[in-house]
């Protein structure tokens, strides 16, 4: 190494706290550690950077302790309190978040989101709602607060507040990801169908949203509507043909069920479902033909026996009925055999 290069190397200044922080953000943890060892840092900066490093290394409990120390040294520094609260949540210590944020403005969106997350983790959804609502009223331009309120209300099964907060947002502001999250939260609620329709109408070309509408309609017992929603999802590219046909079958829409069944991707599921649809629609001869390529469950073997019986093919019906001995359908099979005098 020549003298000029040596002088240049020696002249390189230690990294500043901001440079070290950027290294952590960029994932250069080892570089940040080496820089901290060489840097002349204040106690607050050192504790803060140690906390940032601990978070980067997925050690949130250590991070919370470091940020707590930094806050003790600089109690009026708001960003440090936010970091401390964030680390406490990561460390599954939500009970400490309220104390970490106590001197900060509760209407500040960042503060409200952290406080709400902590209250919900503590099991107090009402307090979480109050934290988000107060900040949302004070900051109507903050869309994320409204989205969080939508999701919180949906998780708690509060359908009317969910709808009210959704209506403060355009579909673009709500976003398909949030719409899907809401639909997944409400899909087992038998009273959620009007809200699901509202969300689906906002995303008419989204296959996943239309499929979720189908599941909500299914939970509400609206099998025809569920089938139509699943069929729309299929036309948009979703793999929901089986569900669409199954709900059409349950609704007695056998022609629609057969049409959609043809699009079921799995050969076995398609063939089994086709047999069920044909049998339930009274097309017994076609059901018998469809059964030839199947390994039938006891339920379907009984139905096959009944199909032969319905066509007065008693020998075949008897053979199928007798094969059900020892199954859950044995008693029904015996009843069918008695009906044939066998």
mmCIF file of C-alpha atoms in Angstrom:
data_model
loop_
_atom_site.group_PDB
_atom_site.id
_atom_site.type_symbol
_atom_site.label_atom_id
_atom_site.label_comp_id
_atom_site.label_asym_id
_atom_site.label_seq_id
_atom_site.Cartn_x
_atom_site.Cartn_y
_atom_site.Cartn_z
ATOM 1 C CA UNK A 1 0.000 0.000 0.000
ATOM 2 C CA UNK A 2 1.476 3.377 -0.977
ATOM 3 C CA UNK A 3 1.663 6.311 1.405
ATOM 4 C CA UNK A 4 -1.209 8.187 -0.268
ATOM 5 C CA UNK A 5 -3.576 5.200 0.068
ATOM 6 C CA UNK A 6 -2.555 4.730 3.716
ATOM 7 C CA UNK A 7 -3.227 8.396 4.489
ATOM 8 C CA UNK A 8 -6.603 8.141 2.743
ATOM 9 C CA UNK A 9 -7.563 5.072 4.800
ATOM 10 C CA UNK A 10 -6.559 6.733 8.059
ATOM 11 C CA UNK A 11 -8.555 9.824 7.183
ATOM 12 C CA UNK A 12 -11.874 7.962 6.955
ATOM 13 C CA UNK A 13 -14.091 9.298 9.722
ATOM 14 C CA UNK A 14 -16.077 6.972 11.999
ATOM 15 C CA UNK A 15 -19.685 6.450 10.970
ATOM 16 C CA UNK A 16 -22.248 8.810 12.441
ATOM 17 C CA UNK A 17 -25.274 7.487 14.362
ATOM 18 C CA UNK A 18 -27.424 8.218 11.312
ATOM 19 C CA UNK A 19 -25.044 6.202 9.088
ATOM 20 C CA UNK A 20 -25.129 3.299 11.547
ATOM 21 C CA UNK A 21 -28.913 3.433 11.608
ATOM 22 C CA UNK A 22 -28.990 3.285 7.806
ATOM 23 C CA UNK A 23 -26.726 0.227 7.889
ATOM 24 C CA UNK A 24 -29.165 -1.490 10.243
ATOM 25 C CA UNK A 25 -32.089 -0.571 7.992
ATOM 26 C CA UNK A 26 -30.181 -1.952 5.002
ATOM 27 C CA UNK A 27 -29.557 -5.235 6.817
ATOM 28 C CA UNK A 28 -25.812 -4.662 7.270
ATOM 29 C CA UNK A 29 -25.899 -5.669 10.940
ATOM 30 C CA UNK A 30 -22.259 -6.724 11.230
ATOM 31 C CA UNK A 31 -21.110 -3.466 9.665
ATOM 32 C CA UNK A 32 -23.286 -1.556 12.121
ATOM 33 C CA UNK A 33 -21.850 -3.461 15.079
ATOM 34 C CA UNK A 34 -18.287 -2.734 13.959
ATOM 35 C CA UNK A 35 -19.100 0.935 13.444
ATOM 36 C CA UNK A 36 -20.652 1.198 16.904
ATOM 37 C CA UNK A 37 -17.504 -0.242 18.449
ATOM 38 C CA UNK A 38 -15.439 2.525 16.832
ATOM 39 C CA UNK A 39 -17.900 5.394 17.178
ATOM 40 C CA UNK A 40 -17.920 7.974 19.958
ATOM 41 C CA UNK A 41 -21.613 7.753 20.848
ATOM 42 C CA UNK A 42 -23.648 9.454 23.530
ATOM 43 C CA UNK A 43 -25.366 7.120 26.028
ATOM 44 C CA UNK A 44 -28.752 7.856 24.412
ATOM 45 C CA UNK A 45 -27.489 7.129 20.903
ATOM 46 C CA UNK A 46 -25.743 3.932 22.015
ATOM 47 C CA UNK A 47 -28.855 2.595 23.782
ATOM 48 C CA UNK A 48 -31.019 3.508 20.794
ATOM 49 C CA UNK A 49 -28.737 1.816 18.287
ATOM 50 C CA UNK A 50 -28.452 -1.260 20.491
ATOM 51 C CA UNK A 51 -32.232 -1.398 20.508
ATOM 52 C CA UNK A 52 -32.383 -1.070 16.739
ATOM 53 C CA UNK A 53 -29.826 -3.855 16.383
ATOM 54 C CA UNK A 54 -31.787 -6.098 18.755
ATOM 55 C CA UNK A 55 -34.939 -5.590 16.699
ATOM 56 C CA UNK A 56 -33.026 -6.361 13.496
ATOM 57 C CA UNK A 57 -31.812 -9.606 15.096
ATOM 58 C CA UNK A 58 -35.320 -10.498 16.322
ATOM 59 C CA UNK A 59 -34.544 -9.937 19.991
ATOM 60 C CA UNK A 60 -37.511 -7.720 20.893
ATOM 61 C CA UNK A 61 -37.199 -8.178 24.678
ATOM 62 C CA UNK A 62 -33.601 -6.903 24.568
ATOM 63 C CA UNK A 63 -34.706 -4.113 22.245
ATOM 64 C CA UNK A 64 -37.425 -3.005 24.666
ATOM 65 C CA UNK A 65 -34.907 -2.862 27.508
ATOM 66 C CA UNK A 66 -32.517 -0.734 25.441
ATOM 67 C CA UNK A 67 -35.265 1.663 24.334
ATOM 68 C CA UNK A 68 -36.491 1.948 27.917
ATOM 69 C CA UNK A 69 -32.992 3.008 28.916
ATOM 70 C CA UNK A 70 -32.863 5.512 26.077
ATOM 71 C CA UNK A 71 -36.224 6.972 27.177
ATOM 72 C CA UNK A 72 -34.947 7.236 30.749
ATOM 73 C CA UNK A 73 -32.064 9.321 29.444
ATOM 74 C CA UNK A 74 -34.245 11.398 27.068
ATOM 75 C CA UNK A 75 -37.828 11.247 28.414
ATOM 76 C CA UNK A 76 -39.150 13.986 26.071
ATOM 77 C CA UNK A 77 -37.943 12.307 22.886
ATOM 78 C CA UNK A 78 -41.175 11.094 21.243
ATOM 79 C CA UNK A 79 -39.648 8.793 18.568
ATOM 80 C CA UNK A 80 -37.848 6.831 21.289
ATOM 81 C CA UNK A 81 -41.143 6.192 23.047
ATOM 82 C CA UNK A 82 -42.651 4.939 19.798
ATOM 83 C CA UNK A 83 -39.709 2.574 19.322
ATOM 84 C CA UNK A 84 -40.082 1.364 22.910
ATOM 85 C CA UNK A 85 -43.807 0.707 22.443
ATOM 86 C CA UNK A 86 -43.160 -1.108 19.162
ATOM 87 C CA UNK A 87 -40.539 -3.334 20.795
ATOM 88 C CA UNK A 88 -42.879 -4.110 23.700
ATOM 89 C CA UNK A 89 -45.530 -5.284 21.235
ATOM 90 C CA UNK A 90 -42.981 -7.402 19.382
ATOM 91 C CA UNK A 91 -41.906 -8.862 22.737
ATOM 92 C CA UNK A 92 -45.519 -9.769 23.606
ATOM 93 C CA UNK A 93 -45.558 -7.274 26.461
ATOM 94 C CA UNK A 94 -48.564 -5.114 25.496
ATOM 95 C CA UNK A 95 -49.285 -4.230 29.104
ATOM 96 C CA UNK A 96 -46.269 -1.900 29.076
ATOM 97 C CA UNK A 97 -47.265 0.070 25.977
ATOM 98 C CA UNK A 98 -49.615 2.480 27.723
ATOM 99 C CA UNK A 99 -46.779 3.597 30.028
ATOM 100 C CA UNK A 100 -44.357 3.930 27.137
ATOM 101 C CA UNK A 101 -46.767 6.249 25.298
ATOM 102 C CA UNK A 102 -48.182 8.129 28.279
ATOM 103 C CA UNK A 103 -46.600 11.524 27.503
ATOM 104 C CA UNK A 104 -47.487 11.474 23.807
ATOM 105 C CA UNK A 105 -50.506 12.924 22.016
ATOM 106 C CA UNK A 106 -53.139 10.185 21.895
ATOM 107 C CA UNK A 107 -54.551 11.693 18.683
ATOM 108 C CA UNK A 108 -51.277 11.209 16.833
ATOM 109 C CA UNK A 109 -51.909 8.419 14.272
ATOM 110 C CA UNK A 110 -48.720 6.516 15.092
ATOM 111 C CA UNK A 111 -49.475 6.674 18.806
ATOM 112 C CA UNK A 112 -53.087 5.624 18.295
ATOM 113 C CA UNK A 113 -52.164 2.603 16.184
ATOM 114 C CA UNK A 114 -49.667 1.355 18.763
ATOM 115 C CA UNK A 115 -52.058 1.972 21.625
ATOM 116 C CA UNK A 116 -54.902 0.197 19.805
ATOM 117 C CA UNK A 117 -52.706 -2.810 19.014
ATOM 118 C CA UNK A 118 -51.723 -3.033 22.680
ATOM 119 C CA UNK A 119 -55.294 -2.703 23.955
ATOM 120 C CA UNK A 120 -56.503 -5.385 21.560
ATOM 121 C CA UNK A 121 -53.654 -7.676 22.610
ATOM 122 C CA UNK A 122 -54.718 -7.056 26.228
ATOM 123 C CA UNK A 123 -58.235 -8.155 25.316
ATOM 124 C CA UNK A 124 -59.840 -4.709 25.520
ATOM 125 C CA UNK A 125 -61.331 -4.189 22.067
ATOM 126 C CA UNK A 126 -63.451 -1.265 23.268
ATOM 127 C CA UNK A 127 -60.327 0.634 24.336
ATOM 128 C CA UNK A 128 -58.670 -0.242 21.030
ATOM 129 C CA UNK A 129 -61.663 1.143 19.160
ATOM 130 C CA UNK A 130 -61.654 4.327 21.252
ATOM 131 C CA UNK A 131 -57.959 4.896 20.535
ATOM 132 C CA UNK A 132 -58.398 4.508 16.791
ATOM 133 C CA UNK A 133 -61.668 6.424 16.580
ATOM 134 C CA UNK A 134 -60.348 9.458 18.462
ATOM 135 C CA UNK A 135 -57.336 9.694 16.182
ATOM 136 C CA UNK A 136 -59.428 9.082 13.057
ATOM 137 C CA UNK A 137 -61.815 11.911 13.953
ATOM 138 C CA UNK A 138 -58.862 14.217 14.575
ATOM 139 C CA UNK A 139 -57.050 13.115 11.395
ATOM 140 C CA UNK A 140 -59.741 12.472 8.761
ATOM 141 C CA UNK A 141 -57.111 12.376 6.020
ATOM 142 C CA UNK A 142 -55.365 9.362 7.605
ATOM 143 C CA UNK A 143 -56.737 6.404 5.661
ATOM 144 C CA UNK A 144 -54.850 3.751 7.604
ATOM 145 C CA UNK A 145 -56.674 4.644 10.823
ATOM 146 C CA UNK A 146 -60.001 4.115 9.064
ATOM 147 C CA UNK A 147 -58.840 0.829 7.560
ATOM 148 C CA UNK A 148 -57.770 -0.375 10.992
ATOM 149 C CA UNK A 149 -61.185 0.584 12.380
ATOM 150 C CA UNK A 150 -62.866 -1.370 9.592
ATOM 151 C CA UNK A 151 -60.819 -4.468 10.388
ATOM 152 C CA UNK A 152 -61.247 -4.160 14.158
ATOM 153 C CA UNK A 153 -65.024 -3.848 13.846
ATOM 154 C CA UNK A 154 -65.138 -6.824 11.471
ATOM 155 C CA UNK A 155 -63.079 -8.961 13.852
ATOM 156 C CA UNK A 156 -65.477 -8.099 16.664
ATOM 157 C CA UNK A 157 -68.539 -8.900 14.567
ATOM 158 C CA UNK A 158 -69.768 -5.292 14.657
ATOM 159 C CA UNK A 159 -71.352 -5.314 11.231
ATOM 160 C CA UNK A 160 -73.009 -1.893 11.266
ATOM 161 C CA UNK A 161 -69.893 0.023 12.452
ATOM 162 C CA UNK A 162 -67.866 -1.945 9.912
ATOM 163 C CA UNK A 163 -70.199 -0.808 7.145
ATOM 164 C CA UNK A 164 -70.176 2.797 8.415
ATOM 165 C CA UNK A 165 -66.378 3.027 8.380
ATOM 166 C CA UNK A 166 -66.181 1.337 4.966
ATOM 167 C CA UNK A 167 -68.468 4.029 3.611
ATOM 168 C CA UNK A 168 -65.944 6.724 4.621
ATOM 169 C CA UNK A 169 -63.539 5.201 2.067
ATOM 170 C CA UNK A 170 -63.629 4.760 -1.676
ATOM 171 C CA UNK A 171 -63.003 1.209 -2.948
ATOM 172 C CA UNK A 172 -59.500 2.285 -3.979
ATOM 173 C CA UNK A 173 -58.823 3.700 -0.515
ATOM 174 C CA UNK A 174 -60.141 0.570 1.170
ATOM 175 C CA UNK A 175 -58.175 -1.712 -1.150
ATOM 176 C CA UNK A 176 -58.826 -5.303 -2.187
ATOM 177 C CA UNK A 177 -56.520 -6.700 0.503
ATOM 178 C CA UNK A 178 -58.556 -5.060 3.250
ATOM 179 C CA UNK A 179 -61.813 -6.037 1.557
ATOM 180 C CA UNK A 180 -60.675 -9.660 1.516
ATOM 181 C CA UNK A 181 -59.590 -9.455 5.147
ATOM 182 C CA UNK A 182 -63.021 -8.151 6.157
ATOM 183 C CA UNK A 183 -64.831 -10.826 4.154
ATOM 184 C CA UNK A 184 -62.733 -13.542 5.753
ATOM 185 C CA UNK A 185 -63.530 -12.168 9.203
ATOM 186 C CA UNK A 186 -67.302 -12.127 8.581
ATOM 187 C CA UNK A 187 -67.646 -15.250 6.423
ATOM 188 C CA UNK A 188 -69.139 -17.377 9.209
ATOM 189 C CA UNK A 189 -71.627 -14.712 10.345
ATOM 190 C CA UNK A 190 -75.118 -15.588 9.138
ATOM 191 C CA UNK A 191 -76.118 -11.902 9.255
ATOM 192 C CA UNK A 192 -73.172 -10.570 7.232
ATOM 193 C CA UNK A 193 -74.526 -11.097 3.732
ATOM 194 C CA UNK A 194 -75.634 -7.464 3.098
ATOM 195 C CA UNK A 195 -72.162 -6.201 4.053
ATOM 196 C CA UNK A 196 -70.511 -8.868 1.898
ATOM 197 C CA UNK A 197 -72.666 -7.840 -1.066
ATOM 198 C CA UNK A 198 -71.609 -4.228 -0.565
ATOM 199 C CA UNK A 199 -67.926 -5.167 -0.589
ATOM 200 C CA UNK A 200 -68.297 -7.480 -3.577
ATOM 201 C CA UNK A 201 -70.073 -4.786 -5.577
ATOM 202 C CA UNK A 202 -67.051 -2.533 -5.033
ATOM 203 C CA UNK A 203 -64.717 -5.161 -6.548
ATOM 204 C CA UNK A 204 -66.823 -6.813 -9.275
ATOM 205 C CA UNK A 205 -63.830 -8.030 -11.290
ATOM 206 C CA UNK A 206 -61.902 -9.557 -8.393
ATOM 207 C CA UNK A 207 -62.151 -13.347 -8.345
ATOM 208 C CA UNK A 208 -61.089 -13.720 -4.723
ATOM 209 C CA UNK A 209 -63.593 -11.145 -3.489
ATOM 210 C CA UNK A 210 -66.420 -12.827 -5.391
ATOM 211 C CA UNK A 211 -65.402 -16.203 -3.952
ATOM 212 C CA UNK A 212 -65.478 -14.795 -0.427
ATOM 213 C CA UNK A 213 -68.975 -13.455 -1.111
ATOM 214 C CA UNK A 214 -69.879 -17.028 -1.971
ATOM 215 C CA UNK A 215 -68.697 -18.300 1.409
ATOM 216 C CA UNK A 216 -70.580 -15.570 3.282
ATOM 217 C CA UNK A 217 -73.736 -16.391 1.309
ATOM 218 C CA UNK A 218 -73.200 -20.068 2.098
ATOM 219 C CA UNK A 219 -73.001 -19.315 5.829
ATOM 220 C CA UNK A 220 -76.237 -17.334 5.512
ATOM 221 C CA UNK A 221 -77.965 -20.317 3.905
ATOM 222 C CA UNK A 222 -78.355 -18.489 0.575
ATOM 223 C CA UNK A 223 -77.169 -21.421 -1.518
ATOM 224 C CA UNK A 224 -78.387 -20.051 -4.860
ATOM 225 C CA UNK A 225 -76.611 -16.756 -4.318
ATOM 226 C CA UNK A 226 -73.524 -18.592 -3.118
ATOM 227 C CA UNK A 227 -73.486 -20.659 -6.304
ATOM 228 C CA UNK A 228 -73.799 -17.549 -8.470
ATOM 229 C CA UNK A 229 -70.963 -15.826 -6.590
ATOM 230 C CA UNK A 230 -68.700 -18.871 -6.939
ATOM 231 C CA UNK A 231 -69.606 -19.114 -10.638
ATOM 232 C CA UNK A 232 -68.584 -15.467 -11.125
ATOM 233 C CA UNK A 233 -65.328 -16.212 -9.324
ATOM 234 C CA UNK A 234 -64.734 -19.158 -11.676
ATOM 235 C CA UNK A 235 -65.360 -16.960 -14.716
ATOM 236 C CA UNK A 236 -62.764 -14.549 -13.320
ATOM 237 C CA UNK A 237 -60.167 -17.295 -12.900
ATOM 238 C CA UNK A 238 -60.734 -18.682 -9.396
ATOM 239 C CA UNK A 239 -60.575 -22.411 -8.678
ATOM 240 C CA UNK A 240 -64.061 -22.558 -7.162
ATOM 241 C CA UNK A 241 -65.941 -24.700 -9.686
ATOM 242 C CA UNK A 242 -66.503 -27.495 -7.180
ATOM 243 C CA UNK A 243 -67.994 -25.078 -4.623
ATOM 244 C CA UNK A 244 -70.126 -23.421 -7.302
ATOM 245 C CA UNK A 245 -71.540 -26.751 -8.472
ATOM 246 C CA UNK A 246 -72.024 -28.036 -4.931
ATOM 247 C CA UNK A 247 -74.062 -25.003 -3.936
ATOM 248 C CA UNK A 248 -76.096 -25.190 -7.148
ATOM 249 C CA UNK A 249 -76.790 -28.846 -6.337
ATOM 250 C CA UNK A 250 -77.845 -27.924 -2.792
ATOM 251 C CA UNK A 251 -80.177 -25.291 -4.222
ATOM 252 C CA UNK A 252 -81.753 -27.804 -6.591
ATOM 253 C CA UNK A 253 -80.296 -26.060 -9.653
ATOM 254 C CA UNK A 254 -79.139 -29.305 -11.184
ATOM 255 C CA UNK A 255 -78.696 -28.056 -14.753
ATOM 256 C CA UNK A 256 -76.443 -25.258 -13.522
ATOM 257 C CA UNK A 257 -74.653 -27.712 -11.248
ATOM 258 C CA UNK A 258 -73.844 -30.048 -14.143
ATOM 259 C CA UNK A 259 -72.655 -27.187 -16.309
ATOM 260 C CA UNK A 260 -70.274 -25.868 -13.661
ATOM 261 C CA UNK A 261 -69.202 -29.364 -12.609
ATOM 262 C CA UNK A 262 -67.591 -29.785 -16.024
ATOM 263 C CA UNK A 263 -65.037 -27.158 -14.971
ATOM 264 C CA UNK A 264 -63.897 -28.915 -11.786
ATOM 265 C CA UNK A 265 -60.174 -29.510 -12.220
ATOM 266 C CA UNK A 266 -59.747 -32.628 -10.092
ATOM 267 C CA UNK A 267 -60.892 -35.685 -12.054
ATOM 268 C CA UNK A 268 -62.045 -37.689 -9.036
ATOM 269 C CA UNK A 269 -63.914 -34.823 -7.383
ATOM 270 C CA UNK A 270 -65.554 -33.934 -10.708
ATOM 271 C CA UNK A 271 -66.713 -37.509 -11.325
ATOM 272 C CA UNK A 272 -68.017 -38.021 -7.784
ATOM 273 C CA UNK A 273 -69.859 -34.727 -7.811
ATOM 274 C CA UNK A 274 -71.334 -35.504 -11.223
ATOM 275 C CA UNK A 275 -72.732 -38.774 -9.847
ATOM 276 C CA UNK A 276 -74.314 -36.914 -6.910
ATOM 277 C CA UNK A 277 -75.902 -34.308 -9.172
ATOM 278 C CA UNK A 278 -77.303 -36.892 -11.605
ATOM 279 C CA UNK A 279 -78.695 -39.040 -8.802
ATOM 280 C CA UNK A 280 -80.321 -36.142 -6.953
ATOM 281 C CA UNK A 281 -81.834 -34.766 -10.160
ATOM 282 C CA UNK A 282 -83.533 -38.120 -10.842
ATOM 283 C CA UNK A 283 -81.385 -39.016 -13.834
ATOM 284 C CA UNK A 284 -80.896 -42.537 -12.498
ATOM 285 C CA UNK A 285 -79.634 -44.265 -15.647
ATOM 286 C CA UNK A 286 -77.035 -41.592 -16.215
ATOM 287 C CA UNK A 287 -76.047 -41.774 -12.547
ATOM 288 C CA UNK A 288 -75.510 -45.528 -12.842
ATOM 289 C CA UNK A 289 -73.324 -44.987 -15.910
ATOM 290 C CA UNK A 290 -71.344 -42.267 -14.134
ATOM 291 C CA UNK A 291 -70.700 -44.588 -11.182
ATOM 292 C CA UNK A 292 -68.900 -47.206 -13.290
ATOM 293 C CA UNK A 293 -65.554 -45.402 -13.144
ATOM 294 C CA UNK A 294 -65.756 -44.574 -9.418
ATOM 295 C CA UNK A 295 -64.622 -46.128 -6.168
ATOM 296 C CA UNK A 296 -67.813 -45.357 -4.287
ATOM 297 C CA UNK A 297 -68.131 -44.407 -0.640
ATOM 298 C CA UNK A 298 -70.856 -46.194 1.379
ATOM 299 C CA UNK A 299 -73.191 -43.231 0.870
ATOM 300 C CA UNK A 300 -72.747 -43.324 -2.886
ATOM 301 C CA UNK A 301 -73.024 -47.144 -2.967
ATOM 302 C CA UNK A 302 -76.387 -46.836 -1.241
ATOM 303 C CA UNK A 303 -77.472 -44.207 -3.743
ATOM 304 C CA UNK A 304 -76.342 -46.475 -6.576
ATOM 305 C CA UNK A 305 -78.385 -49.309 -5.079
ATOM 306 C CA UNK A 306 -81.382 -46.997 -4.890
ATOM 307 C CA UNK A 307 -80.865 -45.903 -8.492
ATOM 308 C CA UNK A 308 -80.989 -49.553 -9.630
ATOM 309 C CA UNK A 309 -84.078 -50.065 -7.442
ATOM 310 C CA UNK A 310 -85.741 -47.009 -8.990
ATOM 311 C CA UNK A 311 -85.201 -48.515 -12.438
ATOM 312 C CA UNK A 312 -86.477 -51.912 -11.191
ATOM 313 C CA UNK A 313 -83.054 -53.475 -11.660
ATOM 314 C CA UNK A 314 -83.495 -55.511 -8.506
ATOM 315 C CA UNK A 315 -80.590 -57.907 -8.887
ATOM 316 C CA UNK A 316 -78.078 -55.076 -9.204
ATOM 317 C CA UNK A 317 -79.800 -53.131 -6.417
ATOM 318 C CA UNK A 318 -79.609 -56.161 -4.105
ATOM 319 C CA UNK A 319 -75.920 -56.728 -4.824
ATOM 320 C CA UNK A 320 -75.076 -53.125 -3.996
ATOM 321 C CA UNK A 321 -77.262 -53.151 -0.872
ATOM 322 C CA UNK A 322 -75.647 -56.313 0.452
ATOM 323 C CA UNK A 323 -72.174 -54.825 -0.057
ATOM 324 C CA UNK A 324 -73.037 -52.248 2.598
ATOM 325 C CA UNK A 325 -72.999 -54.768 5.436
ATOM 326 C CA UNK A 326 -70.825 -53.450 8.268
ATOM 327 C CA UNK A 327 -71.061 -49.820 7.135
ATOM 328 C CA UNK A 328 -73.050 -46.892 8.491
ATOM 329 C CA UNK A 329 -75.534 -47.504 5.671
ATOM 330 C CA UNK A 330 -76.229 -51.136 6.588
ATOM 331 C CA UNK A 331 -79.629 -50.393 8.190
ATOM 332 C CA UNK A 332 -80.793 -48.391 5.189
ATOM 333 C CA UNK A 333 -79.597 -51.149 2.881
ATOM 334 C CA UNK A 334 -81.614 -53.718 4.826
ATOM 335 C CA UNK A 335 -84.708 -51.525 4.493
ATOM 336 C CA UNK A 336 -84.140 -51.367 0.742
ATOM 337 C CA UNK A 337 -83.699 -55.133 0.571
ATOM 338 C CA UNK A 338 -86.951 -55.672 2.458
ATOM 339 C CA UNK A 339 -88.709 -53.321 0.042
ATOM 340 C CA UNK A 340 -87.603 -55.655 -2.770
ATOM 341 C CA UNK A 341 -88.629 -58.746 -0.768
ATOM 342 C CA UNK A 342 -85.001 -59.889 -0.546
#
